[in-house]
Coordinates of C-alpha atoms in Angstrom, one line a residue:
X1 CA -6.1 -7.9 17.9
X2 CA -8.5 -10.3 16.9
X3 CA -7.9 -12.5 13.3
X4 CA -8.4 -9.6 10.8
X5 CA -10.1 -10.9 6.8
X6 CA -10.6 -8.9 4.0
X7 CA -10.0 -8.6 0.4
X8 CA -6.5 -6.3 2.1
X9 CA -5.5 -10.3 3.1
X10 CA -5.5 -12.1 6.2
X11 CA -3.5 -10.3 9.1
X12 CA -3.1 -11.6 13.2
X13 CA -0.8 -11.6 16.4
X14 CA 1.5 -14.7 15.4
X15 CA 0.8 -17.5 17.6
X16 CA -2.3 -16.9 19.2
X17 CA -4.3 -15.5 15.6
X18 CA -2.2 -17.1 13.6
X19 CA -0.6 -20.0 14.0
X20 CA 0.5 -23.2 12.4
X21 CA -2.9 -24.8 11.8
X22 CA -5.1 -22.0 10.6
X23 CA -2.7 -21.3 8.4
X24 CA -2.3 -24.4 6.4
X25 CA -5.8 -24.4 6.5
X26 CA -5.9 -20.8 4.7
X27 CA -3.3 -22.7 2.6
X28 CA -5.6 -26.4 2.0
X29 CA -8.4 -23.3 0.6
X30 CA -6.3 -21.2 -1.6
X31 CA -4.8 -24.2 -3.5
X32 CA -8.1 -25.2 -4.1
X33 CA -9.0 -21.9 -5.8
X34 CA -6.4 -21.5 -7.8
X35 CA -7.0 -25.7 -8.4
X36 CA -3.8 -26.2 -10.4
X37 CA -0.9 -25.0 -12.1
X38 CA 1.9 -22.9 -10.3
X39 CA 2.1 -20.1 -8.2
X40 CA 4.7 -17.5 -6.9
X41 CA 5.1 -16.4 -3.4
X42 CA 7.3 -14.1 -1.8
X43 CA 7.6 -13.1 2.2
X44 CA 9.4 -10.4 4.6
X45 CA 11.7 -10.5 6.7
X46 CA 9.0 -11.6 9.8
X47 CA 10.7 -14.4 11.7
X48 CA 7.9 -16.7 11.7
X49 CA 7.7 -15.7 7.9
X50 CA 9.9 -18.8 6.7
X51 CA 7.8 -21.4 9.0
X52 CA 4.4 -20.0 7.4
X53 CA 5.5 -19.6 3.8
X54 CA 7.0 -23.5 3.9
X55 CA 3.7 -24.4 5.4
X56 CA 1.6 -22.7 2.6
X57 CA 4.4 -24.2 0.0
X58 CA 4.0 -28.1 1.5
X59 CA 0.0 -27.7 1.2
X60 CA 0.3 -26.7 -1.9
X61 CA 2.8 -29.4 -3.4
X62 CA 0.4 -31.7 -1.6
X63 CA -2.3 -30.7 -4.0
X64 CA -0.1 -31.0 -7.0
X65 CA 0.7 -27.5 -7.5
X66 CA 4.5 -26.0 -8.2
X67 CA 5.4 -22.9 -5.8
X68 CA 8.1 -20.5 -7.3
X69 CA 10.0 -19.1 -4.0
X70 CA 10.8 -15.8 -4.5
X71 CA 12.5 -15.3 -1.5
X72 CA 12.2 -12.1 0.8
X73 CA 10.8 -9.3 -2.0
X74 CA 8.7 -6.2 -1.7
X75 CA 4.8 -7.8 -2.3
X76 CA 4.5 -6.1 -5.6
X77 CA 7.0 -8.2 -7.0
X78 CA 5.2 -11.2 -6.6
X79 CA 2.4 -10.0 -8.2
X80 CA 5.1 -8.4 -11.1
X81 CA 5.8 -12.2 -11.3
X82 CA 2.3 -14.0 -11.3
X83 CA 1.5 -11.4 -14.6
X84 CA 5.4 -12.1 -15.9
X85 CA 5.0 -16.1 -15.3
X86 CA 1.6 -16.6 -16.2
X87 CA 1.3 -18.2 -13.1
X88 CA -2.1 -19.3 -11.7
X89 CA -1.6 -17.4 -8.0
X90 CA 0.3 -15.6 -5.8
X91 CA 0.4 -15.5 -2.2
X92 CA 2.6 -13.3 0.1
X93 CA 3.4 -13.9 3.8
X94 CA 3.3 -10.7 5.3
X95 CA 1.7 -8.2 7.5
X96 CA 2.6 -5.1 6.0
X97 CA 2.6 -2.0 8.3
X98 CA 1.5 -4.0 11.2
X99 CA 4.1 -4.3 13.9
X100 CA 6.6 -7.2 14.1
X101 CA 4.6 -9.4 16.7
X102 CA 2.2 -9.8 13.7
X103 CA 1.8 -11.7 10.7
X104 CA -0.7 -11.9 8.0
X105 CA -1.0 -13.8 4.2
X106 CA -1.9 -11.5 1.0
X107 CA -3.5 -13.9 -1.9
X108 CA -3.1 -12.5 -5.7
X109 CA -5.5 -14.3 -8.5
X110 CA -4.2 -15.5 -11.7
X111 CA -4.9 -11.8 -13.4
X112 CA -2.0 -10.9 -10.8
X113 CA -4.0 -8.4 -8.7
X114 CA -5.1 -9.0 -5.1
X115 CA -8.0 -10.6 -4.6
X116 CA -11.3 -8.4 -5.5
X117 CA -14.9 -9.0 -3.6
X118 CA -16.2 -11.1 -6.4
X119 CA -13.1 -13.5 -5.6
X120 CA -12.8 -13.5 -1.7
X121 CA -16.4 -14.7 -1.2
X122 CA -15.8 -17.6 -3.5
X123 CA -12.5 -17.7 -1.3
X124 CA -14.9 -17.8 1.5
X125 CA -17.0 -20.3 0.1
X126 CA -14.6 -23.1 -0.3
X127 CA -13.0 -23.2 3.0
X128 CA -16.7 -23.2 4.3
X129 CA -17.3 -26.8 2.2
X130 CA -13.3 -29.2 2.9
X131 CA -12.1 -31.2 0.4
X132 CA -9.2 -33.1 0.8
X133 CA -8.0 -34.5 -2.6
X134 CA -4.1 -35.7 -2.4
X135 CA -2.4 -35.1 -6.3
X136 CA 0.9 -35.5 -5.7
X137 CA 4.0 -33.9 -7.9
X138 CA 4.2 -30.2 -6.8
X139 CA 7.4 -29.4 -6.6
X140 CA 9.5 -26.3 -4.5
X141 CA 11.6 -24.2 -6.7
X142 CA 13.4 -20.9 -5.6
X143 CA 13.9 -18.3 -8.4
X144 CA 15.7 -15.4 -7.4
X145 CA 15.2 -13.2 -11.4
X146 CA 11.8 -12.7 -10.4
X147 CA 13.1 -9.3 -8.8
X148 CA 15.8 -8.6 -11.5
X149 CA 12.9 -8.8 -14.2
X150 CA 10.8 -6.6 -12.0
X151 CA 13.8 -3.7 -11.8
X152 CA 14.6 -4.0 -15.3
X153 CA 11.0 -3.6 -16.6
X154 CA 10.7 -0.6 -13.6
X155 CA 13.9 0.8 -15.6
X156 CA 12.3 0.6 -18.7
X157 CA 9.2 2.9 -17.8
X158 CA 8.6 5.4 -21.0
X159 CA 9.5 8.2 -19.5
X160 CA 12.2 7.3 -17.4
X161 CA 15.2 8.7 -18.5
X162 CA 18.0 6.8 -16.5
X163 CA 21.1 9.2 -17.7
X164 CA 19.3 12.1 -16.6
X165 CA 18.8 10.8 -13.1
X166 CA 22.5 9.5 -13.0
X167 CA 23.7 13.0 -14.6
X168 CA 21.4 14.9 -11.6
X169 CA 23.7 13.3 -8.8
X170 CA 20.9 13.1 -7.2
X171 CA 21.8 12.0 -3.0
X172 CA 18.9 9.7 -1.2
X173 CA 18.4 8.1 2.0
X174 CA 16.5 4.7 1.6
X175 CA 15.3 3.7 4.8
X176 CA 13.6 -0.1 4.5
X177 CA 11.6 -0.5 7.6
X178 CA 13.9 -3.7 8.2
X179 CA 11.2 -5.2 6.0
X180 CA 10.4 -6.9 2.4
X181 CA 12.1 -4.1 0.5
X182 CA 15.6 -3.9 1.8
X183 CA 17.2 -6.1 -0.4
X184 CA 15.2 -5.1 -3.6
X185 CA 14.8 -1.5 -3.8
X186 CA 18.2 -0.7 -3.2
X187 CA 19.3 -2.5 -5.7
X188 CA 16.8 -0.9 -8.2
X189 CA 18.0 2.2 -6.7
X190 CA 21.5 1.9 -7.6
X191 CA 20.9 1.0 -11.0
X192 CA 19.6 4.4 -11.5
X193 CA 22.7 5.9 -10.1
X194 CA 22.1 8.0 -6.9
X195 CA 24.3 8.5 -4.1
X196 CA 22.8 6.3 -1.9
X197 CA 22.6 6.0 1.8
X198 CA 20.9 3.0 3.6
X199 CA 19.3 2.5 7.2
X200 CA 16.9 -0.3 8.2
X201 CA 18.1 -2.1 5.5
X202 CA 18.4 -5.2 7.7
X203 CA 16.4 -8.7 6.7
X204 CA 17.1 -10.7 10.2
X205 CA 13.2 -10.0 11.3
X206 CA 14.3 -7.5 14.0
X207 CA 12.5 -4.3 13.4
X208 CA 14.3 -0.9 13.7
X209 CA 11.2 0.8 13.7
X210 CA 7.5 0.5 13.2
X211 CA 6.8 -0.7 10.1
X212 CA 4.5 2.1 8.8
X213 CA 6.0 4.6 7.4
X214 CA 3.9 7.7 8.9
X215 CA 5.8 11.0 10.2
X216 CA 6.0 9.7 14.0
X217 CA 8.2 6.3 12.6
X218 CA 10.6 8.2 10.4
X219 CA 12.8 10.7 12.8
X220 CA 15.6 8.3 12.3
X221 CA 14.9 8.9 8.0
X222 CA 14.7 12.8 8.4
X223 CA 18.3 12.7 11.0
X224 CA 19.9 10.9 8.5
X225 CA 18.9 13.0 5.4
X226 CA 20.2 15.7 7.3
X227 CA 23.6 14.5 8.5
X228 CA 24.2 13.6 4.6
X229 CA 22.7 16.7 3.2
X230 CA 20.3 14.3 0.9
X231 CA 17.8 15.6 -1.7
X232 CA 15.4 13.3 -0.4
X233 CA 14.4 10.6 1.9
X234 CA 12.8 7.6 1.0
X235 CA 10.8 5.2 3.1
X236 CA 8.5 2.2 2.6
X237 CA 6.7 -0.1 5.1
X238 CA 7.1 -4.0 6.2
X239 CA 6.1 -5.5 2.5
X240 CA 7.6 -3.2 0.5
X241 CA 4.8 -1.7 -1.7
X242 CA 4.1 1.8 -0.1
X243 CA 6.7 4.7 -0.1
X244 CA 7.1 8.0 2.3
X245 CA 8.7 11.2 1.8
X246 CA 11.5 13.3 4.0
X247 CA 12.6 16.2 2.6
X248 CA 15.6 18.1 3.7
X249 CA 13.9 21.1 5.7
X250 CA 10.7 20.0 6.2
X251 CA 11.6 16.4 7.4
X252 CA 8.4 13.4 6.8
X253 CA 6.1 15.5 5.2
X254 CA 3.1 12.3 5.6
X255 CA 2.4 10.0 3.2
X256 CA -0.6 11.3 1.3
X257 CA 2.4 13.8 -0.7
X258 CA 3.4 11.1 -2.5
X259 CA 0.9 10.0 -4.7
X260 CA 0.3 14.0 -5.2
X261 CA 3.6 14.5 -6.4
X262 CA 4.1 11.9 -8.7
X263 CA 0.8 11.9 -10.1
X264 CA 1.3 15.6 -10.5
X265 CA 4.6 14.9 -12.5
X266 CA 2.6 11.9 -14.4
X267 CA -0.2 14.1 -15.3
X268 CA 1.9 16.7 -17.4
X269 CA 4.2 14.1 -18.8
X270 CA 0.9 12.2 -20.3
X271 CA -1.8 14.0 -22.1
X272 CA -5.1 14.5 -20.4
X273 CA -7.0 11.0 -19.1
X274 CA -7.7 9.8 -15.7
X275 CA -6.2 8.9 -12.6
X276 CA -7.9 6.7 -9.7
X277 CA -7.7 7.2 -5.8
X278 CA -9.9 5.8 -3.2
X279 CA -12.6 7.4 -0.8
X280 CA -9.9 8.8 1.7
X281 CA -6.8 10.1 -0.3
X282 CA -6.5 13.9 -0.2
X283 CA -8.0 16.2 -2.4
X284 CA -5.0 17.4 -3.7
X285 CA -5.2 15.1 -6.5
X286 CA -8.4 16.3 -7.2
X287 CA -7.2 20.0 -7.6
X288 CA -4.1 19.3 -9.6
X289 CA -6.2 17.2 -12.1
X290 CA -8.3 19.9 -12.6
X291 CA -4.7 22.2 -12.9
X292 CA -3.7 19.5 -15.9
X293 CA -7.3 18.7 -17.3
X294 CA -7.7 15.2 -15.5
X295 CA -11.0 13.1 -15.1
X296 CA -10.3 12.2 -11.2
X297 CA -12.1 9.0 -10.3
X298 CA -12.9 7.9 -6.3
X299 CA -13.1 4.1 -5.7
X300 CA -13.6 2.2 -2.5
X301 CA -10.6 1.5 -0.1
X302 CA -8.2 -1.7 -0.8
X303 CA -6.0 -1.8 -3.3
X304 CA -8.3 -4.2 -5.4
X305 CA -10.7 -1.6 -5.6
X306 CA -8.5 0.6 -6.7
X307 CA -6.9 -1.4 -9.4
X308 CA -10.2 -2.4 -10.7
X309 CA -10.8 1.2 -11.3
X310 CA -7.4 2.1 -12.9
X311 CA -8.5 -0.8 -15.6
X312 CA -11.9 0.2 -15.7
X313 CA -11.2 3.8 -16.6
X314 CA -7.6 3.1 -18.8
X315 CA -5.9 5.7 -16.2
X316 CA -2.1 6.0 -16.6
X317 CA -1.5 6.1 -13.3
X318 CA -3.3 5.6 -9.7
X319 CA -2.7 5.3 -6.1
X320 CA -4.0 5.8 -2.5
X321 CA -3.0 8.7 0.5
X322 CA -0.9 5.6 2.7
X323 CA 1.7 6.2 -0.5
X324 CA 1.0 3.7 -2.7
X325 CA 1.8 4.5 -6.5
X326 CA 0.0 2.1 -8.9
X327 CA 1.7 2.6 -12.5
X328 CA -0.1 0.1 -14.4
X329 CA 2.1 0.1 -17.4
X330 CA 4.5 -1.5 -14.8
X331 CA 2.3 -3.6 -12.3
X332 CA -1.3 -3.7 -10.8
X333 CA -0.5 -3.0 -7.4
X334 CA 1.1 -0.4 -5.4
X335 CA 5.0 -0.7 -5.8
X336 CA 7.5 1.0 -4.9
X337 CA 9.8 0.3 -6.9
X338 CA 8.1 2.4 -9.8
X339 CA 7.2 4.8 -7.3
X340 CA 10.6 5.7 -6.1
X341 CA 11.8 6.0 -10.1
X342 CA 8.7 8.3 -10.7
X343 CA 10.3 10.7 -8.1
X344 CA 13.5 10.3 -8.8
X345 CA 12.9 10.9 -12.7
X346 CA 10.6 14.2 -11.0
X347 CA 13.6 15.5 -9.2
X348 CA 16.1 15.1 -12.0
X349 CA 13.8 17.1 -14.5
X350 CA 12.7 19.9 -12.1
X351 CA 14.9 22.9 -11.3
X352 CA 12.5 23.1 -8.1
X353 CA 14.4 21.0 -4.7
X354 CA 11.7 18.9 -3.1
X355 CA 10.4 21.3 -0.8
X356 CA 10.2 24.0 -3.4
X357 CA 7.3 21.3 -5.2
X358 CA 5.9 20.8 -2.1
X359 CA 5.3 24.2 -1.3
X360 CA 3.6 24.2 -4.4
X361 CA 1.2 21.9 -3.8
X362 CA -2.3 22.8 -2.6
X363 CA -2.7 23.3 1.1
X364 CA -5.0 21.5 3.3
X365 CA -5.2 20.0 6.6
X366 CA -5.5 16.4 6.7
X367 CA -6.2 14.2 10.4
X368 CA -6.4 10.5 10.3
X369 CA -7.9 9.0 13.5
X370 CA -8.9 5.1 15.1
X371 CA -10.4 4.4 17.3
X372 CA -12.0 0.8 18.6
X373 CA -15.1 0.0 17.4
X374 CA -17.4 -2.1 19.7
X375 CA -20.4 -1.2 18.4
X376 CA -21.8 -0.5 14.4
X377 CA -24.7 2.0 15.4
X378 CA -22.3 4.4 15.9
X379 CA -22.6 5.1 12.0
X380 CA -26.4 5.7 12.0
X381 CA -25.7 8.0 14.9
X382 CA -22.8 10.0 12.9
X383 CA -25.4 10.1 9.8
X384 CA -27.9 11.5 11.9
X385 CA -25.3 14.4 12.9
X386 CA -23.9 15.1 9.9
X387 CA -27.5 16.0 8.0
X388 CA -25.7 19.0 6.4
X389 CA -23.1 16.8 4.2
X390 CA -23.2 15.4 1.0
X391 CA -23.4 11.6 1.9
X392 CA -21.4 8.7 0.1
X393 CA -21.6 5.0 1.3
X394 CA -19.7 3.6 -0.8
X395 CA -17.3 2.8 1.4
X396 CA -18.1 3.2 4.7
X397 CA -19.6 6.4 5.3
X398 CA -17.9 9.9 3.7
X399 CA -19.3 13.2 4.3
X400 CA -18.9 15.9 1.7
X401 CA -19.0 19.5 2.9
X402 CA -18.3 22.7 0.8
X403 CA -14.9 22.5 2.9
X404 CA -13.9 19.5 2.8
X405 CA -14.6 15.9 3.7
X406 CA -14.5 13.2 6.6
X407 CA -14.6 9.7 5.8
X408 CA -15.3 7.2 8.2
X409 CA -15.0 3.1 7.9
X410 CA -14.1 -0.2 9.4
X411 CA -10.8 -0.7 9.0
X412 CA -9.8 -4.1 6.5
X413 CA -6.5 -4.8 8.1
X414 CA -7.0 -3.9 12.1
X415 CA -9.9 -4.3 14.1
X416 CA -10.9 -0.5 14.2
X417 CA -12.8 2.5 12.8
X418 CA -10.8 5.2 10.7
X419 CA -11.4 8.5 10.5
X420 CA -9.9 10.5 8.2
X421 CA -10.0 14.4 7.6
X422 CA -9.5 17.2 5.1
X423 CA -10.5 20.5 5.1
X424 CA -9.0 23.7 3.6
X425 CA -7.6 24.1 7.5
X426 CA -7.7 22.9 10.8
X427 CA -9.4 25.3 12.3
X428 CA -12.7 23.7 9.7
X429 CA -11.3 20.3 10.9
X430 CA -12.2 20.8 14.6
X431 CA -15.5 22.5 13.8
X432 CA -16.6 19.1 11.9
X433 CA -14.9 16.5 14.0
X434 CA -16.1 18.1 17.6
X435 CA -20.0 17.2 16.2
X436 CA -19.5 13.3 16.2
X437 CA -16.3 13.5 19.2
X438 CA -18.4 12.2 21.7
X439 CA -20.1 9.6 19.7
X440 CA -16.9 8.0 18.4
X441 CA -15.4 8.1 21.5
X442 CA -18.1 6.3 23.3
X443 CA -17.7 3.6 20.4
X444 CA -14.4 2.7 22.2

């Protein structure tokens, strides 16, 4: 894996992508955009996470500017504390759902959201013109509340109702991916009174399991919600702002549930409005905001995007298929933390067990794919297939059929294409995806 940029951060194999120079010089450009002030930063639980956060801290002290150490968090609460702090910046030293030989750096503007395109190219633009400009007086200063602030204000969402959840006995499996949420969440999660049961929990940079949370990396999840006879299973990846479902019979039921179920439960708790997805999450969402009179609104992929278009449209809540939950009344980012006390606070009211809401969710047959891309005219070759389809660029390329849809893009965080899926079945999948097999395939 080649050095990976995009408004989704900077991501590469630690030591020969990323390494000690590159990265202050990712830290000598970021100070300079933010220019002043103070800014937040948080890591996981990476081992060469505490060598690259004190390099990005030292470059910034060098240019004046104070750096709040948050510690090891989940990335959405650095961003909680940037909008809390009315800081200037954020940056997070993290690689997410990558595996553990990688490492990556997420940047977070004043407004405390990620980056957006507007705000990357002017990124861009100032490491391509140096400046070195010595203003000494920034200062190191660890603040471990940052993450008590960002529970308590999760535990203050309207609609949570934190005796109810206590009162349900509700029994969960948190399994932390080793990562940036194994300190945090659990503690959020025993303020709202489950039975709890912890694996991967551990912050000493040696990963249990990969990282992303998708069905294949949670068999140890679903073994332990078994043995303890748990209501659910909950899972998030290396930084500690997406979260995964395992149920009790059906095991990891894929990611793209979550942000169906809890913006299902959201949607009748909140009177009709809008809720925001990107180009690829499954068109579940779009059938149960018809079910509870909901504008649905499609942005681009990254998070940024995404967040831009929960503000733009005033949704109440908003999210993407990898199970990120964006509750805006909480944070502007995907977190976790409010997404685990939105299903909790669903299970506690509903009568239903989890599988029971599940199976009453609309069924359709989702694939993701990647493959290598060596080559870009492989999407004016899929275009030229795919003459039959309602066509969206946007975002890559996505092809609308009376079905379903396949969207296909370069990825922002690995050097690959995605392709992602969904049709009312599989048998509809293959018929679609066996047109362009051979051209993808020859992409490799």
């Amino acid at each position: 894996m080649s050095l990976v940029r995009s408004v989704s951060g900077i991501r590469g194999l630690v030591g020969s992508d990323l390494h000690p120079s590159n990265v202050a010089a990712f830290a000598e450009t970021f100070a300079r955009f933010v220019e002043d002030g103070k800014v937040i930063c948080g890591r996981d639980t990476r081992q060469s996470g505490v060598e690259f956060s004190s390099i990005f801290a030292s470059v910034f002290n060098f240019y004046g500017i104070d750096v709040i150490d948050t510690g090891i968090v989940p990335t959405p609460t650095v961003l909680y504390g940037v909008s809390k702090l009315d800081a200037d910046g954020g940056f997070i030293i993290t690689a997410s759902h990558n595996p553990p030989q990688y490492n990556g750096i997420k940047l977070v503007s004043s407004s405390g959201k990620f980056l957006n395109d507007k705000e990357y190219r002017h990124f861009t633009e100032l490491e391509n013109n140096p400046e070195h400009i010595y203003s000494p007086g920034g200062s190191l200063i660890e603040n471990r509340d940052i993450a008590d602030m960002h529970i308590n204000d999760v535990l203050s969402i309207d609609f949570l109702d934190i005796d109810m959840i206590k009162k349900s006995n509700l029994r969960v499996v948190f399994d932390g991916g080793s990562g940036g949420g194994s300190i945090v969440i659990p503690r959020l999660l025993r303020e709202l009174g489950v039975d709890l049961y912890e694996i991967n929990t551990n912050t000493d940079g040696k990963f249990r399991r990969n990282p992303e949370p998708v069905p294949e990396n949670l068999s140890g999840l679903a073994d332990a919600v078994k043995k303890h006879d748990a209501d659910i299973g909950l899972a998030t990846d290396g930084d500690g702002d997406r979260i995964a479902i395992v149920s009790n019979h059906r095991g990891p039921v894929g990611e793209e549930y979550t942000i169906a179920l809890a913006g299902d439960f959201v949607m009748r708790k909140k009177s009709a409005g809008c809720i925001v997805i990107n180009q690829s999450t499954s068109a579940m969402i779009e059938h149960l905001g018809r079910r509870n009179g909901y504008k649905i609104v499609r942005t681009p992929v990254g998070e940024a995007n995404v967040v831009d278009g929960i503000i733009a449209n005033n949704a109440v809540i908003g999210g993407e298929g990898n199970g990120g939950i964006i509750l805006p009344s909480v944070n502007k980012t995907r977190d976790a933390l409010a997404g685990s006390a939105v299903i909790l606070q669903m299970l506690a009211e509903s009568p239903s067990t989890l599988d029971e809401m599940i199976d009453n969710l609309p069924e359709l047959f989702m694939k993701k794919l990647k493959y290598p891309l060596s080559d870009d005219s492989v999407f004016d070759s899929i275009r030229e297939i795919y003459t039959d389809a309602d066509f969206n660029d946007a975002d890559g390329a996505r092809y609308q059929f009376d079905e379903g849809f396949i969207h296909i893009r370069k990825s922002g965080t690995e050097p690959v294409m995605r392709i992602i899926g969904e049709f009312e079945n599989e048998k509809q999948w293959n018929k679609q995806f066996s047109r362009i097999r051979g051209v993808v395939e020859c992409a490799e």
